[in-house]
CSV table of C-alpha atoms in Angstrom, one decimal:
chain,number,residue,atom,x,y,z
D,288,MET,CA,-32.8,23.2,-12.5
D,289,LYS,CA,-34.6,21.4,-9.7
D,290,ALA,CA,-32.3,19.0,-7.7
D,291,THR,CA,-33.2,15.3,-7.9
D,292,THR,CA,-34.8,13.9,-4.8
D,293,ILE,CA,-35.2,10.4,-3.3
D,294,TYR,CA,-38.8,10.6,-4.4
D,295,ASP,CA,-37.7,11.0,-8.1
D,296,VAL,CA,-35.4,8.0,-7.7
D,297,ALA,CA,-38.2,5.8,-6.2
D,298,LYS,CA,-40.6,6.8,-9.0
D,299,GLU,CA,-38.1,6.1,-11.8
D,300,ALA,CA,-37.0,2.8,-10.3
D,301,GLY,CA,-40.6,1.7,-9.6
D,302,VAL,CA,-40.0,1.1,-5.9
D,303,SER,CA,-40.9,2.7,-2.6
D,304,ILE,CA,-38.9,5.4,-0.9
D,305,ALA,CA,-38.1,3.0,1.9
D,306,THR,CA,-36.6,0.6,-0.6
D,307,VAL,CA,-34.4,3.3,-2.0
D,308,SER,CA,-33.3,4.3,1.5
D,309,ASN,CA,-32.6,0.7,2.4
D,310,ALA,CA,-30.5,0.2,-0.8
D,311,ILE,CA,-28.4,3.3,0.0
D,312,ASN,CA,-27.9,2.3,3.6
D,313,GLY,CA,-27.4,-1.4,3.1
D,314,LYS,CA,-30.4,-2.3,5.2
D,315,GLY,CA,-33.5,-4.4,4.6
D,316,ASN,CA,-34.0,-7.3,2.2
D,317,VAL,CA,-33.1,-5.5,-1.0
D,318,SER,CA,-31.6,-8.0,-3.5
D,319,LYS,CA,-28.3,-7.2,-5.2
D,320,LYS,CA,-30.1,-7.0,-8.6
D,321,LYS,CA,-32.6,-4.5,-7.3
D,322,ARG,CA,-29.9,-2.5,-5.5
D,323,ASP,CA,-27.8,-2.3,-8.7
D,324,GLU,CA,-30.9,-1.1,-10.6
D,325,ILE,CA,-31.6,1.6,-8.0
D,326,PHE,CA,-27.9,2.7,-8.2
D,327,LYS,CA,-28.1,2.9,-12.0
D,328,VAL,CA,-31.2,5.1,-11.7
D,329,MET,CA,-29.4,7.3,-9.1
D,330,GLU,CA,-26.5,7.7,-11.5
D,331,ARG,CA,-28.7,8.5,-14.5
D,332,LEU,CA,-30.6,11.1,-12.5
D,333,GLN,CA,-27.4,12.3,-10.8
D,334,TYR,CA,-28.9,11.9,-7.4
D,335,GLN,CA,-26.5,12.3,-4.5
D,336,PRO,CA,-27.6,11.3,-1.0
D,337,SER,CA,-26.7,13.8,1.7
D,338,VAL,CA,-23.5,12.4,3.2
D,339,ILE,CA,-23.6,15.0,6.0
D,340,ALA,CA,-27.2,14.1,6.8
D,341,SER,CA,-26.5,10.4,6.8
D,342,ALA,CA,-23.5,10.9,9.1
D,343,LEU,CA,-25.5,12.9,11.6
D,344,MET,CA,-28.1,10.2,11.7
D,345,GLY,CA,-25.5,7.6,12.3
D,346,LYS,CA,-25.9,6.0,8.9
D,347,LYS,CA,-23.3,4.8,6.5
D,348,THR,CA,-21.7,7.4,4.2
D,349,TYR,CA,-20.4,4.8,1.6
D,350,THR,CA,-17.1,6.6,1.8
D,351,LEU,CA,-13.7,5.0,2.6
D,352,GLY,CA,-10.3,6.5,3.2
D,353,LEU,CA,-6.9,5.3,2.0
D,354,LEU,CA,-3.6,6.6,3.3
D,355,ILE,CA,-0.5,5.9,1.3
D,356,PRO,CA,3.1,7.3,1.6
D,357,ASP,CA,3.6,8.6,-1.9
D,358,VAL,CA,1.1,8.4,-4.9
D,359,SER,CA,4.1,8.8,-7.3
D,360,ASN,CA,5.5,5.4,-6.1
D,361,PRO,CA,4.1,2.9,-8.6
D,362,PHE,CA,3.5,0.3,-5.9
D,363,PHE,CA,1.2,2.6,-4.0
D,364,SER,CA,-0.4,4.1,-7.0
D,365,GLU,CA,-1.3,0.5,-8.1
D,366,ILE,CA,-2.7,-0.2,-4.7
D,367,ALA,CA,-4.8,3.0,-4.9
D,368,ARG,CA,-6.1,2.0,-8.3
D,369,SER,CA,-7.0,-1.5,-7.1
D,370,VAL,CA,-8.8,-0.2,-4.0
D,371,GLU,CA,-10.7,2.4,-6.0
D,372,ASP,CA,-11.9,-0.3,-8.4
D,373,LEU,CA,-13.1,-2.5,-5.5
D,374,ALA,CA,-14.7,0.4,-3.8
D,375,HIS,CA,-16.5,1.5,-6.9
D,376,SER,CA,-17.8,-2.0,-7.6
D,377,ALA,CA,-19.1,-2.2,-3.9
D,378,GLY,CA,-20.8,1.2,-4.1
D,379,TYR,CA,-18.3,3.3,-2.2
D,380,SER,CA,-16.4,6.5,-2.9
D,381,LEU,CA,-12.7,6.7,-2.0
D,382,ILE,CA,-10.6,9.5,-0.5
D,383,VAL,CA,-6.9,9.0,-1.2
D,384,CYS,CA,-4.4,10.8,1.1
D,385,SER,CA,-0.6,10.9,0.4
D,386,THR,CA,1.3,11.2,3.7
D,387,ASP,CA,5.0,11.2,2.7
D,388,ASN,CA,5.5,8.9,5.8
D,389,LYS,CA,5.2,12.0,8.0
D,390,ASP,CA,3.3,11.6,11.3
D,391,GLU,CA,1.9,15.1,11.2
D,392,ARG,CA,0.4,14.4,7.8
D,393,VAL,CA,-0.9,11.0,9.0
D,394,ASP,CA,-2.6,12.7,12.0
D,395,LYS,CA,-4.0,15.5,9.9
D,396,TYR,CA,-5.5,13.2,7.3
D,397,LEU,CA,-6.9,10.8,9.9
D,398,ARG,CA,-8.7,13.8,11.6
D,399,LEU,CA,-10.0,14.8,8.2
D,400,LEU,CA,-11.4,11.4,7.4
D,401,GLU,CA,-13.0,11.2,10.9
D,402,GLN,CA,-14.7,14.5,10.2
D,403,LYS,CA,-15.9,13.1,6.9
D,404,SER,CA,-17.5,10.2,8.8
D,405,VAL,CA,-15.9,7.6,6.5
D,406,ASP,CA,-17.0,4.1,7.0
D,407,GLY,CA,-13.5,2.7,7.2
D,408,ILE,CA,-9.8,3.5,6.6
D,409,LEU,CA,-7.1,1.5,4.8
D,410,ILE,CA,-3.6,2.5,5.9
D,411,GLY,CA,-0.6,1.7,3.8
D,412,THR,CA,1.8,4.3,5.3
D,413,GLY,CA,4.3,4.0,8.2
D,414,THR,CA,3.5,5.8,11.4
D,415,GLU,CA,5.5,6.0,14.6
D,416,ASN,CA,2.7,7.6,16.5
D,417,GLY,CA,-0.2,5.2,16.9
D,418,GLU,CA,-2.2,7.4,19.3
D,419,THR,CA,-4.6,8.8,16.6
D,420,LEU,CA,-5.1,5.3,15.1
D,421,THR,CA,-5.9,3.9,18.5
D,422,GLN,CA,-8.4,6.7,19.3
D,423,LEU,CA,-10.2,6.0,16.0
D,424,ALA,CA,-10.3,2.3,16.6
D,425,GLU,CA,-11.8,3.0,20.1
D,426,LYS,CA,-14.5,5.0,18.3
D,427,SER,CA,-15.3,1.9,16.2
D,428,VAL,CA,-13.9,3.3,13.0
D,429,PRO,CA,-12.7,0.2,11.1
D,430,ILE,CA,-9.0,0.3,10.3
D,431,VAL,CA,-7.0,-2.1,8.2
D,432,MET,CA,-3.2,-1.8,7.6
D,433,ILE,CA,-1.9,-2.8,4.2
D,434,ALA,CA,1.8,-3.5,3.4
D,435,ARG,CA,2.6,-1.8,6.7
D,436,GLU,CA,2.3,-2.4,10.5
D,437,ALA,CA,1.9,-0.1,13.4
D,438,ALA,CA,3.0,-1.4,16.8
D,439,GLY,CA,0.3,-1.5,19.4
D,440,VAL,CA,-2.5,-0.3,17.1
D,441,PRO,CA,-5.6,-2.5,17.4
D,442,ALA,CA,-6.2,-3.0,13.7
D,443,HIS,CA,-6.2,-5.8,11.1
D,444,SER,CA,-3.1,-6.0,8.9
D,445,VAL,CA,-2.3,-7.6,5.5
D,446,LEU,CA,1.3,-7.5,4.5
D,447,THR,CA,4.1,-9.3,2.8
D,448,ASP,CA,6.7,-11.4,4.7
D,449,ASP,CA,9.3,-8.6,4.2
D,450,PHE,CA,11.9,-10.5,6.3
D,451,LYS,CA,11.6,-13.5,3.9
D,452,GLY,CA,11.7,-11.1,0.9
D,453,GLY,CA,15.0,-9.7,2.1
D,454,GLY,CA,16.3,-13.3,2.5
D,455,LEU,CA,15.3,-14.2,-1.0
D,456,ALA,CA,17.2,-11.3,-2.4
D,457,ALA,CA,20.3,-12.2,-0.4
D,458,GLU,CA,20.1,-15.9,-1.3
D,459,HIS,CA,19.9,-15.0,-5.0
D,460,LEU,CA,23.0,-12.8,-4.9
D,461,LEU,CA,24.9,-15.4,-2.8
D,462,ALA,CA,24.1,-18.0,-5.4
D,463,LEU,CA,25.6,-15.8,-8.1
D,464,GLY,CA,28.8,-15.7,-6.1
D,465,HIS,CA,28.6,-12.2,-4.6
D,466,SER,CA,30.1,-11.4,-1.2
D,467,ARG,CA,30.6,-7.6,-1.3
D,468,MET,CA,27.1,-6.3,-0.9
D,469,ALA,CA,25.3,-3.2,0.2
D,470,ILE,CA,21.7,-2.2,0.9
D,471,LEU,CA,19.8,0.9,-0.1
D,472,SER,CA,16.9,1.3,2.3
D,473,GLU,CA,14.1,3.7,2.9
D,474,LYS,CA,14.4,5.6,6.1
D,475,LEU,CA,14.4,3.0,8.8
D,476,GLU,CA,11.3,4.1,10.6
D,477,VAL,CA,9.4,2.4,7.8
D,478,SER,CA,8.5,-1.1,9.2
D,479,SER,CA,8.7,-2.9,5.9
D,480,SER,CA,12.2,-1.7,5.1
D,481,VAL,CA,13.4,-2.6,8.6
D,482,GLU,CA,12.2,-6.2,8.0
D,483,ARG,CA,13.7,-6.4,4.5
D,484,VAL,CA,17.1,-5.2,5.8
D,485,ARG,CA,16.9,-7.7,8.7
D,486,GLY,CA,16.0,-10.6,6.4
D,487,PHE,CA,18.9,-9.7,4.0
D,488,ARG,CA,21.4,-9.4,6.8
D,489,PHE,CA,20.3,-12.6,8.4
D,490,ALA,CA,20.7,-14.6,5.2
D,491,LEU,CA,24.2,-13.2,4.8
D,492,PHE,CA,25.0,-14.1,8.5
D,493,GLU,CA,23.9,-17.7,7.9
D,494,ALA,CA,26.3,-17.8,4.9
D,495,GLY,CA,29.1,-16.5,7.1
D,496,ILE,CA,29.2,-13.0,5.7
D,497,ALA,CA,29.0,-10.0,7.9
D,498,LEU,CA,27.4,-6.8,6.6
D,499,GLY,CA,28.6,-3.8,8.7
D,500,ASN,CA,26.5,-0.7,9.4
D,501,ASP,CA,28.3,1.2,6.7
D,502,GLY,CA,26.9,-1.4,4.2
D,503,VAL,CA,23.3,-0.1,4.9
D,504,VAL,CA,22.5,3.3,3.5
D,505,SER,CA,19.1,4.9,4.1
D,506,CYS,CA,17.6,7.7,2.1
D,507,ASP,CA,14.3,9.1,0.9
D,508,SER,CA,12.2,6.8,-1.2
D,509,SER,CA,12.8,8.3,-4.7
D,510,ILE,CA,14.8,7.6,-7.8
D,511,LYS,CA,16.8,10.8,-7.3
D,512,ALA,CA,17.7,9.8,-3.7
D,513,GLY,CA,18.5,6.3,-4.7
D,514,LYS,CA,20.8,7.5,-7.5
D,515,LYS,CA,22.7,9.8,-5.1
D,516,ALA,CA,23.1,7.1,-2.4
D,517,ALA,CA,24.2,4.5,-5.0
D,518,ALA,CA,26.7,6.9,-6.5
D,519,ALA,CA,28.3,7.3,-3.1
D,520,LEU,CA,28.5,3.5,-2.7
D,521,LEU,CA,30.1,3.1,-6.2
D,522,ALA,CA,32.7,5.8,-5.4
D,523,ARG,CA,34.0,3.8,-2.4
D,524,GLU,CA,37.5,2.4,-2.7
D,525,GLU,CA,36.1,-1.1,-2.3
D,526,ARG,CA,32.8,-0.8,-4.1
D,527,PRO,CA,30.1,-3.4,-3.7
D,528,SER,CA,29.5,-6.0,-6.4
D,529,ALA,CA,25.8,-6.1,-5.6
D,530,ILE,CA,23.2,-3.7,-4.2
D,531,PHE,CA,19.9,-4.7,-2.7
D,532,CYS,CA,17.4,-1.9,-2.8
D,533,CYS,CA,14.3,-1.9,-0.5
D,534,ASN,CA,12.0,-0.8,-3.3
D,535,ASP,CA,12.0,-0.5,-7.1
D,536,LEU,CA,12.4,3.3,-7.1
D,537,LEU,CA,15.7,3.1,-5.2
D,538,ALA,CA,16.8,0.3,-7.6
D,539,ILE,CA,16.2,2.4,-10.6
D,540,GLY,CA,18.2,5.2,-9.1
D,541,ALA,CA,21.0,2.6,-8.5
D,542,LEU,CA,20.9,1.6,-12.2
D,543,GLN,CA,21.2,5.3,-13.2
D,544,ALA,CA,24.1,5.8,-10.9
D,545,ALA,CA,25.9,2.7,-12.3
D,546,LYS,CA,25.4,3.9,-15.9
D,547,GLU,CA,26.8,7.4,-15.1
D,548,ALA,CA,29.8,5.8,-13.3
D,549,GLY,CA,30.5,3.5,-16.3
D,550,VAL,CA,29.8,0.4,-14.2
D,551,ARG,CA,28.2,-2.3,-16.3
D,552,VAL,CA,25.1,-4.1,-15.0
D,553,PRO,CA,25.1,-7.0,-14.4
D,554,GLU,CA,28.6,-7.7,-15.5
D,555,GLN,CA,30.3,-5.5,-12.8
D,556,LEU,CA,27.3,-4.8,-10.5
D,557,SER,CA,24.1,-6.6,-9.7
D,558,VAL,CA,21.1,-4.6,-8.6
D,559,ILE,CA,17.9,-6.1,-7.1
D,560,GLY,CA,14.8,-4.2,-6.1
D,561,PHE,CA,11.6,-4.9,-4.2
D,562,ASP,CA,7.9,-4.6,-5.1
D,563,ASP,CA,7.8,-5.7,-8.8
D,564,THR,CA,6.1,-2.5,-10.0
D,565,ILE,CA,5.5,-1.8,-13.7
D,566,LEU,CA,8.8,0.2,-13.7
D,567,SER,CA,10.8,-3.0,-13.2
D,568,THR,CA,9.9,-4.3,-16.6
D,569,VAL,CA,10.8,-1.1,-18.6
D,570,THR,CA,14.3,-0.4,-17.2
D,571,ASN,CA,17.4,-1.3,-19.2
D,572,PRO,CA,18.4,-3.8,-18.1
D,573,ALA,CA,15.1,-5.1,-16.8
D,574,LEU,CA,15.1,-5.2,-13.0
D,575,THR,CA,15.4,-8.3,-10.9
D,576,THR,CA,13.1,-7.7,-7.9
D,577,VAL,CA,11.1,-9.3,-5.1
D,578,ALA,CA,7.4,-9.3,-5.9
D,579,GLN,CA,4.6,-8.6,-3.4
D,580,PRO,CA,1.2,-10.2,-4.2
D,581,MET,CA,-0.4,-6.8,-4.4
D,582,ASP,CA,-3.7,-7.8,-5.9
D,583,GLN,CA,-4.3,-10.5,-3.3
D,584,MET,CA,-3.3,-8.2,-0.5
D,585,VAL,CA,-5.7,-5.4,-1.6
D,586,LYS,CA,-8.6,-7.9,-1.9
D,587,LEU,CA,-8.0,-9.3,1.5
D,588,ALA,CA,-7.5,-5.9,3.1
D,589,PHE,CA,-10.6,-4.5,1.5
D,590,GLY,CA,-12.6,-7.5,2.5
D,591,LEU,CA,-11.5,-7.1,6.2
D,592,LEU,CA,-12.4,-3.4,6.0
D,593,VAL,CA,-15.8,-3.8,4.5
D,594,ASP,CA,-16.7,-6.7,6.8
D,595,GLY,CA,-15.6,-4.5,9.8
D,596,GLN,CA,-17.7,-1.6,8.8
D,597,GLU,CA,-20.7,-3.9,8.0
D,598,ASN,CA,-20.4,-5.4,11.5
D,599,GLY,CA,-19.8,-2.0,13.1
D,600,ALA,CA,-19.3,-1.6,16.8
D,601,SER,CA,-21.1,-4.9,17.6
D,602,SER,CA,-18.2,-6.9,16.1
D,603,ASP,CA,-15.6,-8.5,18.4
D,604,SER,CA,-12.9,-5.8,18.3
D,605,SER,CA,-10.5,-8.0,20.4
D,606,ILE,CA,-9.9,-10.4,17.5
D,607,ARG,CA,-7.3,-8.9,15.1
D,608,GLN,CA,-6.2,-10.6,12.0
D,609,ARG,CA,-2.6,-10.4,10.8
D,610,ILE,CA,-2.3,-11.9,7.3
D,611,VAL,CA,1.2,-12.4,6.0
D,612,MET,CA,1.6,-13.1,2.3
D,613,PRO,CA,4.6,-14.9,0.8
D,614,PRO,CA,6.9,-12.8,-1.6
D,615,SER,CA,8.5,-14.3,-4.7
D,616,LEU,CA,11.7,-13.6,-6.5
D,617,ILE,CA,11.4,-12.3,-10.1
D,618,VAL,CA,14.7,-12.8,-11.9
D,619,ARG,CA,15.4,-10.5,-14.9
D,620,GLU,CA,18.5,-9.0,-16.3
D,621,SER,CA,20.0,-6.7,-13.6
D,622,THR,CA,21.6,-9.5,-11.6
D,623,GLY,CA,24.3,-12.0,-12.7
D,624,LYS,CA,27.6,-13.5,-11.9
D,625,LEU,CA,30.7,-11.2,-11.9
D,626,ASP,CA,33.0,-11.2,-14.9
């Protein structure tokens, strides 16, 4: 079967070859209606422009990259889905990379995305080594951080006020009369967790309560790790009456640990999470959590990324936006006053 060419698309759409080319590359004065019609013809004829050829000619490839720590974490899988929907509606393809918060994976995937000549990269994963990011930024590859920050990296960022979120969790537990508290955190190289822990501890400090280093336990970001860490906390001679978990996965692990230990939630133990993922509504009891405005964050980050790659190297790279969104407390059934 003969492969479809740009000539076939132009003939079917009733336009010139130059118009098809302009529609694909975002150039010229092609109206949105006409561009959509051309894309529908391309889809019907199964026409695929040569990404490699476009990249070699310095043209857009209509491909974006997304780096997230763990696709099995509902918060990041929801981000990936939202980004994919926005990308599709804007005529882009998306390459999703799961890094497990490991610098070597981050570097590997960034090199891969550079080789693929992507038009921009959204990064929602922690990284201690910003060298590769800086190099890409210097090559005018648009980069936007979402729900994370990387110190010294010249990139836009859209994130939640994690410090305030930690404070909201602490204030809620304090209002319920808790004073013996503990924190389950992701590994402390994750910038968002660092800020959530800081915010929680600061709110306790303002209330006259000191939380020692033994009150903060870091572990892998998974239900299994959260369960194991929470079980150790509950086995202490003076167990906490409340546990703040830096994401919902850890909080679900804490709920499981409490159930196995025969500790009633919330009568004997309050558990609060962070993120407000779909999982927080299906636990028993339903999980109190700090919500991130994920949909708004994705839309803002995607807008910054697309604007960046539309403007290209001619944009003023010295102006970096840092957009911080307010979190909100969602009170459900897993927190309460002690019996």
